[in-house]
Amino acid sequence: MPIIEAEGLRKTYRSKDREVRALDGFDLAAEQGTVTGLLGPNGAGKTTAVKVLTTLIRPDRGIARVDGIDVGADPQAVRRIIGSSGQFAAVDENLTGLENLEMVGRLYHLGIRAARARAAELIELFDLTEAGDRPVKGFSGGMRRRIDLAGALVIHPKVLFLDEPTTGLDPRSRIALWGVIKELVADGTTVLLTTQYLEEADQLASSICVIDSGRVIARGTSDELKGRIGGHRIVITLVDAADSEQARLVLARHGDGEVSVGESGRDLEVPVRSGAPALHGALADLEAADIRLHDAGVRRPTLDDVFLTLTGHRAEEATT
Amino acid sequence: MTSTWLADGWTVTWRNMLKFRRSPDYVVFAVLQPIMFVLLFSQVYGGSIRVDGTNYTDYLMAGIFGQTVLFGATFSGFGMAQDLKDGIIDRFRTLPMSPSAVLVGRTNADLALNTISMVIMILTGLVVGWRFRGTVVEFLGGVALLLLFSYSFSWVMALLGMLVRSPEVINNAAFMVLFPLTFISNAFVQTQNLPGPLEAFANWNPVSALVQAARELFGNVGDAPVPDVFPMQHSVAMVVVGSALLLVVFVPLAVARYSRTTGR
Ligand SMILES: Nc1ncnc2c1ncn2[C@@H]1O[C@H](COP(=O)(O)OP(=O)(O)OP(=O)(O)O)[C@@H](O)[C@H]1O
Ligand SMILES: [Mg+2]
């Protein structure tokens, strides 16, 4: 039985002048000990889905279960086994890092002594030792974020929900967090995380759900998804826009899909099956045709590409 | 679950008290403002305002007590709105804590703060010549009554704070509503000296009942006439019943609201 389940979730936000259907038939199933990544453009409904699963809001329709417990019927039982960190750090500005975590531990009913000990452990784990005794008020954004993430791990949660956990973290903290998550998963914790970065999902998630307009539009492993949108892309920048058409024909020959030409006529891009050989071939042909280049390279698909391919619009446009 | 609300409520109280200790605003409010009010009113107006049947300092103190506990309760609204704004409520709401604990902790901490203000006002009052003229039991009853009212009103403000969600709006609204309410009452002047419609308003104003009740229990009414309207004639009972009613109505409303509120 999946440890996280959502069936047909629907949630509509109503304000005076408009209605937003944040979730519209959202389904999800995650097996124990796995990491599921929710990917989606701004406004896709990722946070709303996490809020439903972490008992913060009730859906208008549909059912959500965590470890077999109906989230709507017994939220308190769900809260006992989950850890969560929302998109925006929920920490008390006037408390120190240690006090924040001690408070969370006490409210999980660990007892004062155990809560304090766990807080100290977490401060160390998240590399905040120097800052632990200062009020959060003076913390940088990334430090605040780390306190909030530590708050999600105060108990060893059965299920962990992380909403954009690495947004605002420097590369070092990001990689450290990935390490922490991997260790938890090795110990049997199930993780659901949202992210804007395909690379992050790549690193962590055994299964990825792409969300748009409140529902899952694609799911699979990261390799499966990448397969669907083409493995790599060749990108070139021309010196002279007049070469545009000729260059397009060359790329079309080597590529494995439609060539896109940027507005200036100088930036061209094409998906390819295997990066390096295709680039070699294309560069040779471009040189033979006497087309001068500013820049040429291979890049891996980004979240943007996933959206472009799966939804037909770019991530930024998706919100409007 | 029923046994956790005490422990959880205490944890949140502890957290709120830490907050008080670290924000100078609260110290100013709890310590300096009461001293200032007592000194200003007794020393500046004391000489020129005449009241029938007693001296102005004795008359004044119950008014300042009433005003302070009334404004003190608005901290609960401010605090809840601030917690929503900061998003910390979202953390609380995903923890397996008792659903009333955040509100219990809020109102408890604010009660503690108001108690401190109260003690400081009493001491300052004694310094400028105020005396309670009844028994010690009556005096303690008066203090308890003021704090009971403040505590009940805290729950009303906490609910408002969650509905309004903006600490600034709560502050301004409190000022705009409570200031006139305390000034058009018997807190600082005797109502029989007010112009007709204002006199009627002041006599039925709940703040007047609160102040009148404190004044009676502190033995500061002297020979001053008590307006012949029901709430003024039965002020102590009115405050006790009124506070109980506020609690009966607003505790469940606030807890229900809390259970479905989210931050950002
Ligand atoms: N409290 C709210 N009131 C009204 N509308 C809301 C509220 N919260 C979210 N929405 C709307 O619901 C939709 C989904 O929002 P949600 O926050 O779930 O998206 P998201 O995928 O997390 O986006 P992002 O990547 O920007 O975090 C958006 O259109 C948003 O404007
Ligand atoms: Mg979001």
Coordinates of C-alpha atoms and ligand atoms in Angstrom, one line a residue:
Chain A
M1 CA 0.0 0.0 0.0
P2 CA 1.4 3.4 -0.8
I3 CA 2.3 5.4 2.2
I4 CA 1.3 8.7 0.7
E5 CA -1.9 8.7 -1.4
A6 CA -4.0 11.4 -2.9
E7 CA -7.1 10.7 -5.0
G8 CA -8.9 13.3 -7.0
L9 CA -8.0 16.3 -4.8
R10 CA -9.6 19.5 -5.7
K11 CA -9.1 22.9 -4.0
T12 CA -10.5 26.2 -5.1
Y13 CA -9.4 29.5 -3.6
R14 CA -12.1 32.1 -3.8
S15 CA -11.5 35.8 -3.4
K16 CA -13.8 38.7 -4.2
D17 CA -13.1 39.0 -7.9
R18 CA -11.8 35.6 -8.9
E19 CA -11.6 31.9 -8.3
V20 CA -8.4 29.9 -8.7
R21 CA -8.6 26.1 -8.9
A22 CA -5.3 25.3 -7.3
L23 CA -5.8 21.6 -7.3
D24 CA -8.0 20.0 -10.0
G25 CA -8.0 16.2 -9.8
F26 CA -4.7 15.7 -8.2
D27 CA -3.6 12.1 -7.8
L28 CA -0.5 10.8 -6.1
A29 CA 0.8 7.5 -4.8
A30 CA 4.2 7.1 -3.1
E31 CA 5.7 3.9 -1.8
Q32 CA 7.5 3.7 1.6
G33 CA 11.2 4.6 1.5
T34 CA 11.0 6.5 -1.8
V35 CA 11.5 10.1 -2.7
T36 CA 8.9 11.7 -4.8
G37 CA 9.6 15.0 -6.5
L38 CA 6.8 17.3 -7.4
L39 CA 7.9 19.5 -10.3
G40 CA 5.8 22.3 -11.7
P41 CA 5.8 26.0 -12.8
N42 CA 4.8 28.8 -10.4
G43 CA 1.2 28.4 -9.5
A44 CA 0.9 24.8 -10.5
G45 CA -0.4 23.8 -7.2
K46 CA 2.6 22.2 -5.6
T47 CA 2.3 24.1 -2.3
T48 CA -1.4 23.5 -2.1
A49 CA -0.9 19.8 -2.5
V50 CA 1.7 19.8 0.3
K51 CA -0.6 21.8 2.5
V52 CA -3.4 19.3 2.1
L53 CA -1.1 16.4 2.9
T54 CA 0.4 18.1 5.9
T55 CA -3.1 18.9 7.4
L56 CA -2.9 22.6 6.9
I57 CA -5.9 22.9 4.5
R58 CA -8.8 20.7 3.7
P59 CA -9.5 19.9 0.1
D60 CA -13.0 20.6 -1.3
R61 CA -13.0 17.2 -2.8
G62 CA -11.0 14.0 -2.9
I63 CA -9.2 12.1 -0.2
A64 CA -5.6 12.2 1.1
R65 CA -4.0 9.5 3.2
V66 CA -0.6 9.3 4.9
D67 CA 0.4 5.9 6.2
G68 CA -3.2 4.8 5.7
I69 CA -4.6 7.6 7.9
D70 CA -7.2 9.8 6.3
V71 CA -5.7 13.3 6.6
G72 CA -9.1 15.0 6.9
A73 CA -10.6 12.6 9.4
D74 CA -7.7 12.3 11.8
P75 CA -5.2 15.1 11.2
Q76 CA -3.7 14.7 14.7
A77 CA -2.6 11.2 14.0
V78 CA -1.0 12.3 10.8
R79 CA 0.9 15.1 12.5
R80 CA 2.4 12.7 15.0
I81 CA 4.3 10.9 12.2
I82 CA 5.2 13.6 9.7
G83 CA 7.8 16.3 9.5
S84 CA 7.3 19.3 7.3
S85 CA 9.0 22.4 6.1
G86 CA 6.9 24.8 4.1
Q87 CA 7.9 27.0 1.2
F88 CA 8.5 30.0 3.5
A89 CA 10.4 29.5 6.7
A90 CA 8.1 29.2 9.7
V91 CA 10.4 30.1 12.5
D92 CA 10.1 32.4 15.5
E93 CA 12.2 35.5 15.0
N94 CA 12.7 36.3 18.7
L95 CA 13.8 32.8 19.7
T96 CA 17.3 31.5 19.1
G97 CA 17.9 28.6 16.7
L98 CA 18.1 26.2 19.7
E99 CA 15.0 27.5 21.3
N100 CA 13.0 27.2 18.1
L101 CA 14.0 23.6 17.8
E102 CA 13.4 22.9 21.4
M103 CA 10.0 24.3 21.1
V104 CA 9.1 22.1 18.2
G105 CA 10.5 19.1 20.1
R106 CA 8.4 19.9 23.1
L107 CA 5.3 20.3 21.0
Y108 CA 6.0 16.8 19.5
H109 CA 5.9 15.7 23.2
L110 CA 9.5 14.5 23.4
G111 CA 9.8 16.0 26.8
I112 CA 12.0 19.1 27.7
R113 CA 15.2 17.3 28.2
A114 CA 15.0 15.2 25.0
A115 CA 13.8 18.1 23.0
R116 CA 16.8 20.1 24.1
A117 CA 19.3 17.4 23.2
R118 CA 17.7 16.8 19.8
A119 CA 17.8 20.6 19.1
A120 CA 21.5 20.6 19.8
E121 CA 22.1 17.6 17.5
L122 CA 20.2 19.3 14.7
I123 CA 22.0 22.6 15.1
E124 CA 25.2 20.7 14.5
L125 CA 23.8 18.6 11.7
F126 CA 22.8 21.8 9.9
D127 CA 26.0 23.5 10.5
L128 CA 24.6 26.3 12.6
T129 CA 26.7 25.9 15.7
E130 CA 27.9 29.5 15.9
A131 CA 24.4 30.8 15.3
G132 CA 22.4 28.5 17.6
D133 CA 22.4 30.9 20.6
R134 CA 21.4 34.0 18.7
P135 CA 17.8 35.1 18.0
V136 CA 16.8 34.1 14.5
K137 CA 16.1 37.8 13.8
G138 CA 19.7 38.3 12.9
F139 CA 20.0 35.2 10.6
S140 CA 20.5 35.3 6.9
G141 CA 17.7 33.9 4.7
G142 CA 19.6 30.6 4.2
M143 CA 20.2 30.1 7.9
R144 CA 16.5 30.7 8.7
R145 CA 15.7 28.2 6.0
R146 CA 18.0 25.7 7.6
I147 CA 16.4 26.1 11.0
D148 CA 13.0 25.5 9.4
L149 CA 14.3 22.4 7.7
A150 CA 15.8 21.2 11.0
G151 CA 12.3 21.7 12.5
A152 CA 11.0 19.1 10.0
L153 CA 13.5 16.5 11.4
V154 CA 13.0 16.9 15.1
I155 CA 11.3 13.6 15.3
H156 CA 12.6 11.0 12.9
P157 CA 9.5 11.3 10.8
K158 CA 8.0 8.4 8.9
V159 CA 7.0 10.8 6.2
L160 CA 8.8 14.0 5.4
F161 CA 7.3 16.9 3.3
L162 CA 9.6 19.5 2.0
D163 CA 8.3 22.4 -0.1
E164 CA 11.2 23.8 -2.2
P165 CA 13.7 22.9 0.5
T166 CA 16.8 24.2 -1.2
T167 CA 15.5 27.5 -2.5
G168 CA 17.7 30.2 -1.0
L169 CA 20.5 27.8 0.1
D170 CA 24.0 28.2 -1.1
P171 CA 25.5 25.3 -3.1
R172 CA 27.3 23.8 0.0
S173 CA 24.2 23.8 2.2
R174 CA 22.2 22.4 -0.8
I175 CA 24.5 19.4 -1.2
A176 CA 24.6 18.9 2.6
L177 CA 20.8 18.8 2.7
W178 CA 20.7 16.3 -0.2
G179 CA 23.1 14.1 1.9
V180 CA 20.8 14.4 5.0
I181 CA 17.8 13.5 2.9
K182 CA 19.5 10.5 1.3
E183 CA 20.5 9.2 4.8
L184 CA 16.9 9.5 6.1
V185 CA 15.6 7.6 3.0
A186 CA 18.2 4.9 3.6
D187 CA 16.7 4.5 7.1
G188 CA 13.2 4.1 5.6
T189 CA 11.8 7.6 5.7
T190 CA 9.5 8.5 2.8
V191 CA 10.0 11.9 1.3
L192 CA 7.8 14.2 -0.8
L193 CA 9.5 17.3 -2.0
T194 CA 8.7 20.0 -4.5
T195 CA 11.4 21.7 -6.5
Q196 CA 12.0 24.0 -9.4
Y197 CA 15.2 22.3 -10.3
L198 CA 15.3 19.2 -12.4
E199 CA 18.8 18.5 -11.2
E200 CA 17.6 18.3 -7.6
A201 CA 14.8 15.9 -8.6
D202 CA 17.5 14.0 -10.5
Q203 CA 19.7 13.8 -7.5
L204 CA 17.1 12.7 -5.0
A205 CA 13.8 11.6 -6.4
S206 CA 13.1 8.0 -7.5
S207 CA 9.9 9.2 -9.0
I208 CA 8.9 12.5 -10.4
C209 CA 5.4 14.0 -10.9
V210 CA 5.1 17.0 -13.2
I211 CA 2.3 19.2 -12.2
D212 CA 0.5 21.8 -14.2
S213 CA -2.8 23.6 -13.4
G214 CA -3.5 21.5 -10.3
R215 CA -3.0 18.0 -11.8
V216 CA -0.2 15.6 -12.5
I217 CA 0.5 15.7 -16.2
A218 CA 3.4 13.3 -16.3
R219 CA 5.1 10.9 -13.9
G220 CA 8.0 8.6 -14.1
T221 CA 11.6 8.3 -13.2
S222 CA 13.9 11.2 -14.2
D223 CA 15.3 9.1 -17.0
E224 CA 11.8 8.3 -18.4
L225 CA 10.9 12.0 -18.3
K226 CA 14.2 13.0 -19.9
G227 CA 13.6 10.4 -22.6
R228 CA 10.3 12.1 -23.3
I229 CA 11.8 15.5 -23.9
G230 CA 15.1 14.5 -25.5
G231 CA 18.3 13.7 -23.7
H232 CA 20.5 16.8 -24.5
R233 CA 20.3 19.9 -26.5
I234 CA 22.8 21.6 -28.7
V235 CA 22.9 25.4 -28.4
I236 CA 24.8 27.7 -30.7
T237 CA 25.1 31.4 -30.9
L238 CA 25.9 32.9 -34.4
V239 CA 28.1 35.9 -35.0
D240 CA 25.9 37.0 -37.9
A241 CA 22.1 36.6 -37.9
A242 CA 22.3 36.3 -41.7
D243 CA 23.5 32.8 -41.3
S244 CA 20.4 31.8 -39.4
E245 CA 18.6 29.8 -42.1
Q246 CA 21.7 27.9 -43.1
A247 CA 22.6 27.1 -39.6
R248 CA 19.1 25.9 -38.9
L249 CA 19.3 23.4 -41.7
V250 CA 22.6 22.0 -40.4
L251 CA 21.2 21.6 -36.9
A252 CA 18.1 20.0 -38.2
R253 CA 20.2 17.4 -39.9
H254 CA 22.0 16.5 -36.6
G255 CA 19.2 17.0 -34.2
D256 CA 16.4 14.9 -33.1
G257 CA 13.5 17.3 -33.1
E258 CA 12.5 20.8 -34.0
V259 CA 15.1 23.6 -34.2
S260 CA 14.1 26.6 -32.2
V261 CA 15.5 30.0 -33.3
G262 CA 15.6 32.8 -30.8
E263 CA 14.2 36.3 -31.6
S264 CA 17.5 37.8 -32.5
G265 CA 18.0 35.0 -35.1
R266 CA 21.4 34.3 -33.6
D267 CA 20.5 31.8 -30.9
L268 CA 19.6 28.3 -32.1
E269 CA 18.8 25.2 -30.2
V270 CA 17.9 21.6 -31.0
P271 CA 17.3 18.5 -29.0
V272 CA 19.6 15.6 -29.7
R273 CA 19.8 12.0 -28.6
S274 CA 23.4 11.9 -27.5
G275 CA 25.2 15.1 -26.8
A276 CA 28.9 15.0 -27.7
P277 CA 28.9 13.1 -31.0
A278 CA 26.0 15.3 -32.4
L279 CA 27.9 18.4 -31.4
H280 CA 31.0 17.2 -33.1
G281 CA 29.2 16.5 -36.3
A282 CA 27.2 19.8 -36.2
L283 CA 30.4 21.9 -35.6
A284 CA 32.2 20.2 -38.5
D285 CA 29.3 20.9 -40.9
L286 CA 28.9 24.5 -39.6
E287 CA 32.6 25.1 -40.2
A288 CA 32.4 23.6 -43.7
A289 CA 29.6 26.0 -44.5
D290 CA 31.7 28.8 -43.2
I291 CA 29.3 29.9 -40.5
R292 CA 31.0 31.8 -37.7
L293 CA 30.1 31.0 -34.1
H294 CA 30.3 33.0 -30.9
D295 CA 29.5 30.0 -28.8
A296 CA 28.5 26.4 -29.0
G297 CA 27.7 23.7 -26.5
V298 CA 25.6 20.9 -25.1
R299 CA 23.3 21.3 -22.2
R300 CA 21.0 19.0 -20.3
P301 CA 17.3 19.7 -20.3
T302 CA 16.0 22.0 -17.7
L303 CA 12.7 22.2 -16.0
D304 CA 11.8 24.8 -18.6
D305 CA 12.3 22.2 -21.4
V306 CA 10.1 19.7 -19.5
F307 CA 7.4 22.3 -19.5
L308 CA 7.9 23.4 -23.0
T309 CA 7.6 19.9 -24.2
L310 CA 4.9 18.6 -21.8
T311 CA 2.6 21.7 -21.5
G312 CA 3.5 23.6 -24.6
H313 CA 4.3 26.8 -22.6
R314 CA 7.2 28.0 -20.7
A315 CA 7.3 27.9 -16.9
E316 CA 6.9 31.7 -16.5
E317 CA 3.9 31.9 -18.8
A318 CA 2.2 29.1 -17.0
T319 CA 1.0 31.5 -14.2
T320 CA -0.8 33.9 -16.4
Chain B
M1 CA -5.0 14.6 24.0
T2 CA -6.8 16.3 26.8
S3 CA -3.7 16.1 29.0
T4 CA -1.4 17.6 26.4
W5 CA -3.2 21.0 26.3
L6 CA -1.7 22.0 29.6
A7 CA 1.9 21.0 28.6
D8 CA 1.5 22.5 25.1
G9 CA -0.2 25.6 26.5
W10 CA 2.8 26.0 28.8
T11 CA 5.3 25.5 26.0
V12 CA 3.7 28.3 24.0
T13 CA 3.5 30.5 27.1
W14 CA 7.2 30.0 27.6
R15 CA 7.8 30.9 24.0
N16 CA 5.7 34.1 24.2
M17 CA 7.5 35.1 27.4
L18 CA 10.9 34.7 25.8
K19 CA 9.6 37.0 23.1
F20 CA 8.5 39.7 25.7
R21 CA 11.9 39.6 27.3
R22 CA 13.6 40.2 23.9
S23 CA 11.4 43.0 22.6
P24 CA 11.8 46.4 24.2
D25 CA 8.3 47.4 23.0
Y26 CA 6.7 45.1 25.5
V27 CA 8.8 46.4 28.4
V28 CA 7.9 50.0 27.5
F29 CA 4.2 49.0 27.4
A30 CA 4.2 46.9 30.6
V31 CA 6.5 49.0 32.8
L32 CA 7.0 52.6 31.6
Q33 CA 3.5 53.4 30.2
P34 CA 1.6 52.6 33.5
I35 CA 4.1 54.6 35.5
M36 CA 3.7 57.5 33.0
F37 CA -0.1 57.4 33.1
V38 CA -0.3 57.4 36.8
L39 CA 2.2 60.2 37.2
L40 CA 0.7 62.4 34.4
F41 CA -2.9 62.1 35.4
S42 CA -2.4 62.4 39.2
Q43 CA 0.2 65.2 39.0
V44 CA -1.1 67.2 36.0
Y45 CA -4.9 66.8 36.4
G46 CA -4.9 66.0 40.0
G47 CA -4.9 69.6 41.1
S48 CA -7.5 70.9 38.7
I49 CA -10.1 68.2 38.3
R50 CA -12.6 68.1 41.2
V51 CA -14.6 65.0 41.8
D52 CA -17.6 64.8 44.2
G53 CA -17.1 62.7 47.3
T54 CA -13.5 61.7 47.1
N55 CA -10.1 63.0 46.0
Y56 CA -9.0 62.8 42.4
T57 CA -6.0 60.4 42.9
D58 CA -8.2 57.9 44.6
Y59 CA -10.9 58.3 41.9
L60 CA -8.4 58.1 39.0
M61 CA -6.6 54.9 39.8
A62 CA -9.4 52.5 39.0
G63 CA -9.8 54.4 35.7
I64 CA -6.1 53.9 34.8
F65 CA -6.3 50.2 35.9
G66 CA -9.3 49.7 33.6
Q67 CA -7.7 51.4 30.7
T68 CA -4.5 49.5 31.0
V69 CA -6.0 46.0 31.2
L70 CA -8.3 46.9 28.3
F71 CA -5.4 47.9 26.1
G72 CA -3.3 45.1 27.5
A73 CA -5.8 42.6 26.1
T74 CA -5.2 43.9 22.6
F75 CA -1.8 42.3 22.7
S76 CA -3.5 39.0 22.1
G77 CA -4.9 40.2 18.9
F78 CA -1.6 41.7 17.9
G79 CA 0.3 38.6 18.8
M80 CA -2.0 36.2 16.8
A81 CA -1.9 38.5 13.7
Q82 CA 1.9 38.7 14.0
D83 CA 2.2 34.9 14.3
L84 CA 0.1 34.5 11.2
K85 CA 2.1 37.1 9.3
D86 CA 5.4 35.4 10.3
G87 CA 4.0 32.0 9.2
I88 CA 4.8 30.3 12.5
I89 CA 1.2 29.3 12.8
D90 CA 1.8 27.0 9.9
R91 CA 4.5 25.3 11.9
F92 CA 2.2 24.9 14.9
R93 CA -0.6 23.6 12.8
T94 CA 1.5 20.7 11.5
L95 CA 2.6 19.6 15.0
P96 CA 0.6 17.1 17.0
M97 CA -0.2 19.7 19.7
S98 CA -3.5 20.5 21.3
P99 CA -5.5 22.8 19.0
S100 CA -6.2 25.3 21.8
A101 CA -2.6 25.5 23.0
V102 CA -1.5 28.4 20.8
L103 CA -4.4 30.5 22.1
V104 CA -4.0 29.3 25.7
G105 CA -0.3 30.2 25.5
R106 CA -1.1 33.6 23.9
T107 CA -3.7 34.6 26.5
N108 CA -1.7 33.3 29.4
A109 CA 1.4 35.2 28.4
D110 CA -0.6 38.4 27.9
L111 CA -2.2 37.8 31.3
A112 CA 1.2 37.6 32.9
L113 CA 2.3 40.8 31.2
N114 CA -0.9 42.6 32.4
T115 CA -0.3 41.3 35.9
I116 CA 3.2 42.8 35.8
S117 CA 1.7 46.2 34.6
M118 CA -0.9 46.0 37.3
V119 CA 1.7 45.5 40.1
I120 CA 3.7 48.4 38.8
M121 CA 0.7 50.6 38.6
I122 CA -0.3 49.7 42.1
L123 CA 3.2 50.6 43.4
T124 CA 3.3 53.9 41.5
G125 CA -0.2 54.7 42.7
L126 CA 0.8 54.1 46.3
V127 CA 3.8 56.4 45.8
V128 CA 1.6 59.3 44.6
G129 CA -0.8 58.9 47.5
W130 CA -3.4 56.5 46.3
R131 CA -4.8 54.2 49.0
F132 CA -7.3 51.4 48.9
R133 CA -9.8 52.0 51.6
G134 CA -11.5 48.6 51.8
T135 CA -10.2 45.3 53.2
V136 CA -7.2 43.5 51.7
V137 CA -9.6 40.8 50.5
E138 CA -11.7 43.4 48.6
F139 CA -8.5 44.9 47.2
L140 CA -7.3 41.5 45.9
G141 CA -10.8 40.9 44.6
G142 CA -10.5 44.1 42.6
V143 CA -7.2 43.1 41.1
A144 CA -8.5 39.7 40.3
L145 CA -11.6 41.2 38.7
L146 CA -9.6 43.5 36.4
L147 CA -7.3 40.6 35.4
L148 CA -10.3 38.3 34.8
F149 CA -11.8 40.9 32.5
S150 CA -8.5 41.4 30.7
Y151 CA -8.1 37.7 30.2
S152 CA -11.6 37.2 28.7
F153 CA -11.2 40.2 26.5
S154 CA -7.9 38.7 25.3
W155 CA -9.8 35.9 23.7
V156 CA -12.0 38.3 21.8
M157 CA -8.9 40.1 20.6
A158 CA -7.2 36.9 19.7
L159 CA -10.1 35.9 17.4
L160 CA -10.1 39.4 15.9
G161 CA -6.3 39.1 15.3
M162 CA -6.9 35.9 13.3
L163 CA -9.7 37.4 11.3
V164 CA -7.9 40.7 10.5
R165 CA -4.5 39.1 10.1
S166 CA -2.6 42.4 10.2
P167 CA -0.9 43.5 13.4
E168 CA -0.9 47.1 12.3
V169 CA -4.6 47.1 11.6
I170 CA -5.2 45.6 15.0
N171 CA -3.2 48.3 16.7
N172 CA -4.9 51.1 14.9
A173 CA -8.4 49.6 15.4
A174 CA -7.7 49.1 19.0
F175 CA -6.7 52.8 19.3
M176 CA -9.6 54.1 17.3
V177 CA -12.2 52.1 19.2
L178 CA -10.8 51.7 22.7
F179 CA -9.5 55.2 23.2
P180 CA -12.9 56.9 22.8
L181 CA -14.5 54.1 24.8
T182 CA -12.3 54.8 27.8
F183 CA -12.6 58.5 27.5
I184 CA -16.4 58.5 27.2
S185 CA -16.7 56.6 30.4
N186 CA -16.3 57.2 34.1
A187 CA -12.5 56.3 34.0
F188 CA -11.2 59.9 34.3
V189 CA -14.3 62.1 35.0
Q190 CA -17.6 61.7 36.7
T191 CA -20.3 60.9 34.2
Q192 CA -22.9 63.4 35.6
N193 CA -20.7 66.2 34.3
L194 CA -20.9 65.0 30.7
P195 CA -23.4 66.5 28.2
G196 CA -26.7 64.5 28.0
P197 CA -26.2 61.9 25.3
L198 CA -22.6 61.3 26.3
E199 CA -23.7 60.8 29.9
A200 CA -26.1 58.1 28.9
F201 CA -23.5 56.5 26.7
A202 CA -20.9 56.6 29.5
N203 CA -23.3 55.1 32.0
W204 CA -24.0 52.1 29.8
N205 CA -20.4 51.8 28.6
P206 CA -19.0 48.4 29.7
V207 CA -15.7 50.2 30.5
S208 CA -17.6 52.3 33.1
A209 CA -18.9 49.1 34.7
L210 CA -15.4 47.7 34.9
V211 CA -14.0 50.9 36.4
Q212 CA -16.9 51.2 38.8
A213 CA -16.4 47.7 40.0
A214 CA -12.7 48.2 40.6
R215 CA -13.4 51.5 42.3
E216 CA -15.9 49.9 44.7
L217 CA -13.6 47.0 45.6
F218 CA -10.7 49.4 46.2
G219 CA -13.0 51.4 48.4
N220 CA -12.4 54.5 46.3
V221 CA -16.0 55.5 45.6
G222 CA -16.2 57.6 48.8
D223 CA -19.4 59.6 48.8
A224 CA -19.4 60.0 45.1
P225 CA -22.9 59.4 43.6
V226 CA -23.4 56.2 41.6
P227 CA -25.5 56.8 38.5
D228 CA -28.8 55.1 38.8
V229 CA -28.5 52.7 35.9
F230 CA -28.4 48.9 36.2
P231 CA -24.8 48.2 35.1
M232 CA -23.4 50.9 37.4
Q233 CA -25.5 49.8 40.4
H234 CA -24.4 46.1 39.9
S235 CA -21.0 46.7 38.4
V236 CA -19.1 43.8 40.1
A237 CA -21.8 41.2 39.1
M238 CA -21.9 42.7 35.6
V239 CA -18.1 42.3 35.1
V240 CA -18.1 38.8 36.5
V241 CA -21.0 37.7 34.3
G242 CA -19.8 39.6 31.3
S243 CA -16.3 38.1 31.5
A244 CA -17.8 34.6 31.9
L245 CA -20.0 35.2 28.9
L246 CA -17.1 36.4 26.8
L247 CA -15.2 33.3 27.6
V248 CA -18.1 31.0 26.9
V249 CA -18.7 32.5 23.5
F250 CA -15.2 33.4 22.3
V251 CA -13.0 30.5 23.5
P252 CA -14.8 28.0 21.2
L253 CA -15.0 30.6 18.4
A254 CA -11.3 31.4 18.6
V255 CA -10.3 27.7 18.8
A256 CA -12.5 26.8 15.8
R257 CA -11.0 29.7 13.8
Y258 CA -7.5 28.7 14.7
S259 CA -8.1 25.1 13.5
R260 CA -8.8 26.4 10.0
T261 CA -6.4 29.3 9.7
T262 CA -3.2 29.2 7.7
G263 CA -0.4 31.7 7.3
R264 CA 0.9 32.5 3.9
Ligands
LIG1 N1 -4.3 31.6 0.0 C1 -4.6 31.7 -1.3 N2 -5.6 32.4 -1.7 C2 -5.9 32.6 -3.0 N3 -5.2 31.9 -4.0 C3 -4.2 31.1 -3.7 C4 -3.8 31.0 -2.3 N4 -2.8 30.1 -2.3 C5 -2.5 29.7 -3.5 N5 -3.4 30.3 -4.4 C6 -3.4 30.2 -5.9 O1 -3.5 28.8 -6.1 C7 -2.6 28.5 -7.2 C8 -1.7 27.4 -6.8 O2 -0.8 27.9 -5.8 P1 0.4 27.1 -5.2 O3 1.0 28.0 -4.1 O4 -0.1 25.8 -4.8 O5 1.4 27.0 -6.4 P2 2.9 26.4 -6.4 O6 2.9 25.4 -7.5 O7 3.4 26.1 -5.1 O8 3.7 27.7 -7.0 P3 5.2 28.3 -6.7 O9 6.1 27.5 -7.6 O10 5.1 29.7 -7.1 O11 5.4 28.0 -5.2 C9 -2.0 29.8 -7.7 O12 -2.7 30.2 -8.8 C10 -2.1 30.7 -6.5 O13 -2.3 32.0 -6.9
MG2 MG 4.8 26.8 -3.9

